[in-house]
Amino acid sequence: QVQLVQSGAEVKKPGASVKVSCEASGYTFTNCALHWVRQAPGQGLEWMGWINTGNGNTKYSQKFQHSVTITMDTSASTAYMELSSLTSEDTAVYYCARQISYTSSWFDFWGQGTLVTVSS
Amino acid sequence: QSALTQPASVSGSPGQSITISCIGTSSDLGAYNYVSWYQQHPGKAPKVIIYDVTDRPSGISNRFSGSKSGNTASLTISGLQAEDEADYYCMSYRSTPSWVFGGGTRLTVL
């Protein structure tokens, strides 16, 4: 069965960076793109960016273009999202989500979410 | 990049039908039939309930239906049940490529 398992909760100080992992299982990793979505407390979903796991190409939302880096380790079937120069506004739950195929645009499986808290 | 526009809240009684709108632009909803809807219960990850405007994934009740006209997509839930109380988000593909969510709608079952 398809699973996306994310790394655990993090507490970071302002100005630091955080790297969240998303380990995929139950399917061929390179067949489906992975996206990162965040949700601030009490707020809605926000698309951050994605990685084409077939060739490593990435695309980021304009908002996160200068602060987020998405990478992958194909051998570990794992994608990573690194967010730099953290501020309190980055306190949120971060989700990875699988795009069902490169010819479709919806997300069929989601990770459990990783809470990142930014506090001095 | 502005989010898609959804009403903040809707409500209905058990058995009734409700509709949630999602307003976009000619660059997203108006340009592509790549609209999906997600249901999110408190503390849980989102779950897809509609994709490609009208299609339902396996296991999703036919009480959920989707439609689109121009720059506006809609989610209708018929025969409301207590378990439908949740947050609902629309999402659309945009060119470049990128994706955008709606601001979310809180559904209350009275």
CSV table of C-alpha atoms in Angstrom, one decimal:
chain,number,residue,atom,x,y,z
A,1,GLN,CA,0.0,0.0,0.0
A,2,VAL,CA,1.1,3.5,-0.8
A,3,GLN,CA,2.6,5.4,2.2
A,4,LEU,CA,4.3,8.7,2.7
A,5,VAL,CA,6.0,8.9,6.0
A,6,GLN,CA,7.4,12.2,7.1
A,7,SER,CA,10.0,13.1,9.7
A,8,GLY,CA,9.1,14.2,13.2
A,9,ALA,CA,8.2,17.6,14.7
A,10,GLU,CA,10.9,20.3,14.8
A,11,VAL,CA,11.5,23.3,16.9
A,12,LYS,CA,13.8,25.9,15.4
A,13,LYS,CA,15.0,29.4,16.3
A,14,PRO,CA,14.4,32.4,14.0
A,15,GLY,CA,16.9,32.6,11.3
A,16,ALA,CA,17.6,28.9,11.3
A,17,SER,CA,16.8,26.3,8.6
A,18,VAL,CA,14.7,23.1,8.8
A,19,LYS,CA,14.8,20.1,6.6
A,20,VAL,CA,11.7,17.8,6.5
A,21,SER,CA,11.8,14.4,4.8
A,22,CYS,CA,9.1,12.4,3.1
A,23,GLU,CA,9.8,8.7,2.6
A,24,ALA,CA,7.6,7.0,0.0
A,25,SER,CA,6.8,3.3,-0.2
A,26,GLY,CA,4.4,1.0,-1.9
A,27,TYR,CA,5.0,2.3,-5.5
A,28,THR,CA,7.8,3.2,-7.9
A,29,PHE,CA,9.2,6.4,-6.5
A,30,THR,CA,10.1,7.9,-9.9
A,31,ASN,CA,6.7,7.4,-11.3
A,32,CYS,CA,4.9,10.2,-9.3
A,33,ALA,CA,5.8,13.7,-8.5
A,34,LEU,CA,5.9,14.9,-4.9
A,35,HIS,CA,4.6,18.2,-3.7
A,36,TRP,CA,5.0,20.2,-0.5
A,37,VAL,CA,2.0,22.0,1.1
A,38,ARG,CA,2.0,23.9,4.3
A,39,GLN,CA,-0.8,24.8,6.7
A,40,ALA,CA,-0.2,27.5,9.3
A,41,PRO,CA,-2.2,27.2,12.6
A,42,GLY,CA,-5.9,27.8,11.9
A,43,GLN,CA,-5.2,28.7,8.3
A,44,GLY,CA,-5.7,27.1,4.9
A,45,LEU,CA,-3.5,25.0,2.6
A,46,GLU,CA,-0.7,26.6,0.7
A,47,TRP,CA,1.2,25.0,-2.2
A,48,MET,CA,4.9,25.5,-1.8
A,49,GLY,CA,6.5,23.5,-4.7
A,50,TRP,CA,7.1,20.2,-6.3
A,51,ILE,CA,9.7,17.8,-7.6
A,52,ASN,CA,9.6,15.7,-10.6
A,53,THR,CA,11.0,12.5,-9.1
A,54,GLY,CA,11.8,11.2,-12.6
A,55,ASN,CA,14.4,13.8,-13.5
A,56,GLY,CA,14.8,15.9,-10.3
A,57,ASN,CA,13.3,19.1,-11.8
A,58,THR,CA,11.7,21.4,-9.3
A,59,LYS,CA,9.3,24.3,-9.3
A,60,TYR,CA,8.4,26.6,-6.4
A,61,SER,CA,5.6,29.0,-5.7
A,62,GLN,CA,6.7,32.6,-6.1
A,63,LYS,CA,6.3,33.1,-2.4
A,64,PHE,CA,8.8,30.5,-1.5
A,65,GLN,CA,11.1,30.8,-4.4
A,66,HIS,CA,14.0,32.2,-2.4
A,67,SER,CA,13.5,30.3,0.8
A,68,VAL,CA,12.7,26.7,-0.1
A,69,THR,CA,14.7,23.9,-1.7
A,70,ILE,CA,13.2,20.5,-2.6
A,71,THR,CA,15.5,17.6,-3.2
A,72,MET,CA,15.3,13.9,-3.4
A,73,ASP,CA,17.3,10.7,-2.9
A,74,THR,CA,16.0,8.2,-5.3
A,75,SER,CA,17.9,5.3,-3.7
A,76,ALA,CA,16.0,6.0,-0.5
A,77,SER,CA,12.7,6.9,-2.1
A,78,THR,CA,12.7,10.0,-0.1
A,79,ALA,CA,12.0,13.7,-0.9
A,80,TYR,CA,13.2,16.6,1.2
A,81,MET,CA,12.0,20.1,1.8
A,82,GLU,CA,14.4,22.6,3.3
A,83,LEU,CA,13.2,26.0,4.4
A,84,SER,CA,15.7,28.6,5.3
A,85,SER,CA,15.7,32.0,7.2
A,86,LEU,CA,12.9,30.8,9.4
A,87,THR,CA,10.5,33.3,11.0
A,88,SER,CA,7.6,32.8,13.4
A,89,GLU,CA,5.4,33.0,10.3
A,90,ASP,CA,6.9,29.7,9.1
A,91,THR,CA,5.3,27.9,12.1
A,92,ALA,CA,3.1,25.4,10.4
A,93,VAL,CA,2.3,21.8,9.6
A,94,TYR,CA,4.2,20.8,6.4
A,95,TYR,CA,2.8,18.0,4.2
A,96,CYS,CA,4.2,16.1,1.3
A,97,ALA,CA,1.6,14.8,-1.2
A,98,ARG,CA,1.8,12.5,-4.2
A,99,GLN,CA,0.6,13.6,-7.6
A,100,ILE,CA,-1.0,10.5,-8.9
A,101,SER,CA,0.7,10.7,-12.3
A,102,TYR,CA,2.5,13.1,-14.5
A,103,THR,CA,-0.6,13.3,-16.8
A,104,SER,CA,-2.9,14.1,-13.9
A,105,SER,CA,-2.9,17.0,-11.5
A,106,TRP,CA,-4.4,15.8,-8.2
A,107,PHE,CA,-2.9,14.5,-5.0
A,108,ASP,CA,-4.0,11.1,-4.0
A,109,PHE,CA,-1.8,10.3,-1.0
A,110,TRP,CA,-0.6,12.7,1.7
A,111,GLY,CA,2.0,12.3,4.4
A,112,GLN,CA,1.0,12.6,8.0
A,113,GLY,CA,2.3,16.1,8.3
A,114,THR,CA,5.3,17.6,10.2
A,115,LEU,CA,4.9,20.4,12.7
A,116,VAL,CA,7.6,23.0,12.5
A,117,THR,CA,7.6,25.5,15.3
A,118,VAL,CA,9.7,28.6,15.1
A,119,SER,CA,10.3,30.2,18.4
A,120,SER,CA,13.1,32.1,20.2
B,1,GLN,CA,-0.1,34.4,-6.7
B,2,SER,CA,-3.5,34.8,-5.1
B,3,ALA,CA,-5.4,31.9,-3.7
B,4,LEU,CA,-8.7,30.8,-5.2
B,5,THR,CA,-11.7,32.3,-3.5
B,6,GLN,CA,-14.0,30.2,-1.4
B,7,PRO,CA,-16.7,31.2,1.2
B,8,ALA,CA,-15.3,31.0,4.7
B,9,SER,CA,-18.2,28.9,6.0
B,10,VAL,CA,-21.3,27.1,5.0
B,11,SER,CA,-23.8,25.2,7.0
B,12,GLY,CA,-26.7,22.8,6.5
B,13,SER,CA,-28.9,20.4,8.3
B,14,PRO,CA,-28.7,16.6,8.0
B,15,GLY,CA,-30.2,15.4,4.8
B,16,GLN,CA,-29.9,18.8,3.0
B,17,SER,CA,-27.6,19.7,0.2
B,18,ILE,CA,-25.0,22.4,0.2
B,19,THR,CA,-22.8,23.9,-2.5
B,20,ILE,CA,-19.3,25.4,-2.0
B,21,SER,CA,-18.0,27.7,-4.7
B,22,CYS,CA,-14.4,28.3,-5.8
B,23,ILE,CA,-13.6,31.3,-7.9
B,24,GLY,CA,-10.5,31.5,-9.9
B,25,THR,CA,-9.2,33.3,-13.0
B,26,SER,CA,-8.6,32.6,-16.7
B,27,SER,CA,-5.1,31.4,-15.7
B,28,ASP,CA,-6.3,28.5,-13.6
B,29,LEU,CA,-10.0,27.4,-13.3
B,30,GLY,CA,-10.8,29.0,-16.6
B,31,ALA,CA,-7.9,27.5,-18.5
B,32,TYR,CA,-7.8,23.9,-17.2
B,33,ASN,CA,-10.2,21.1,-16.2
B,34,TYR,CA,-7.8,20.2,-13.4
B,35,VAL,CA,-9.8,21.1,-10.4
B,36,SER,CA,-9.8,18.9,-7.3
B,37,TRP,CA,-11.4,19.1,-3.9
B,38,TYR,CA,-10.1,18.0,-0.6
B,39,GLN,CA,-11.8,17.3,2.7
B,40,GLN,CA,-9.9,17.8,5.9
B,41,HIS,CA,-11.0,16.9,9.4
B,42,PRO,CA,-9.3,18.5,12.4
B,43,GLY,CA,-5.8,17.3,13.0
B,44,LYS,CA,-5.8,15.1,9.9
B,45,ALA,CA,-4.2,15.3,6.5
B,46,PRO,CA,-6.4,16.4,3.5
B,47,LYS,CA,-8.2,13.7,1.5
B,48,VAL,CA,-9.2,14.0,-2.1
B,49,ILE,CA,-12.9,13.7,-2.8
B,50,ILE,CA,-13.2,15.1,-6.4
B,51,TYR,CA,-10.6,15.3,-9.1
B,52,ASP,CA,-10.6,16.6,-12.7
B,53,VAL,CA,-13.7,18.7,-11.9
B,54,THR,CA,-16.2,15.9,-11.7
B,55,ASP,CA,-14.6,12.6,-11.0
B,56,ARG,CA,-14.6,10.8,-7.7
B,57,PRO,CA,-11.8,8.5,-6.4
B,58,SER,CA,-12.7,5.0,-5.5
B,59,GLY,CA,-14.4,4.8,-2.2
B,60,ILE,CA,-15.8,8.3,-2.2
B,61,SER,CA,-19.5,8.6,-1.7
B,62,ASN,CA,-21.6,9.7,-4.7
B,63,ARG,CA,-23.1,12.3,-2.4
B,64,PHE,CA,-20.1,14.4,-3.4
B,65,SER,CA,-20.2,15.9,-6.8
B,66,GLY,CA,-18.3,18.6,-8.7
B,67,SER,CA,-18.9,21.0,-11.6
B,68,LYS,CA,-17.3,24.0,-13.3
B,69,SER,CA,-18.4,26.9,-15.3
B,70,GLY,CA,-16.0,29.4,-16.6
B,71,ASN,CA,-13.7,30.6,-13.8
B,72,THR,CA,-15.9,29.1,-11.1
B,73,ALA,CA,-15.9,25.5,-9.7
B,74,SER,CA,-18.4,24.1,-7.3
B,75,LEU,CA,-18.6,21.2,-4.9
B,76,THR,CA,-22.0,19.9,-3.9
B,77,ILE,CA,-22.7,17.6,-1.0
B,78,SER,CA,-26.1,16.0,-1.0
B,79,GLY,CA,-27.8,14.2,1.9
B,80,LEU,CA,-25.6,15.9,4.5
B,81,GLN,CA,-24.3,13.7,7.3
B,82,ALA,CA,-22.7,14.6,10.6
B,83,GLU,CA,-19.4,13.1,9.3
B,84,ASP,CA,-19.3,15.6,6.5
B,85,GLU,CA,-18.5,18.4,9.0
B,86,ALA,CA,-15.0,19.4,8.0
B,87,ASP,CA,-12.9,21.9,6.0
B,88,TYR,CA,-13.0,21.8,2.2
B,89,TYR,CA,-10.4,23.1,-0.2
B,90,CYS,CA,-10.5,23.4,-3.9
B,91,MET,CA,-7.2,23.2,-5.8
B,92,SER,CA,-6.4,24.1,-9.4
B,93,TYR,CA,-3.5,23.6,-11.7
B,94,ARG,CA,-1.9,26.8,-13.1
B,95,SER,CA,0.5,27.0,-15.9
B,96,THR,CA,4.4,27.2,-15.5
B,97,PRO,CA,3.5,24.6,-13.9
B,98,SER,CA,2.2,25.4,-10.4
B,99,TRP,CA,-0.8,24.7,-8.3
B,100,VAL,CA,-3.0,26.9,-6.1
B,101,PHE,CA,-5.5,26.2,-3.3
B,102,GLY,CA,-8.6,28.0,-2.3
B,103,GLY,CA,-8.7,29.6,1.1
B,104,GLY,CA,-10.9,26.8,2.5
B,105,THR,CA,-14.5,26.5,3.6
B,106,ARG,CA,-15.7,25.3,7.0
B,107,LEU,CA,-18.8,23.1,6.7
B,108,THR,CA,-21.0,22.9,9.8
B,109,VAL,CA,-23.7,20.3,10.0
B,110,LEU,CA,-26.4,21.8,12.2
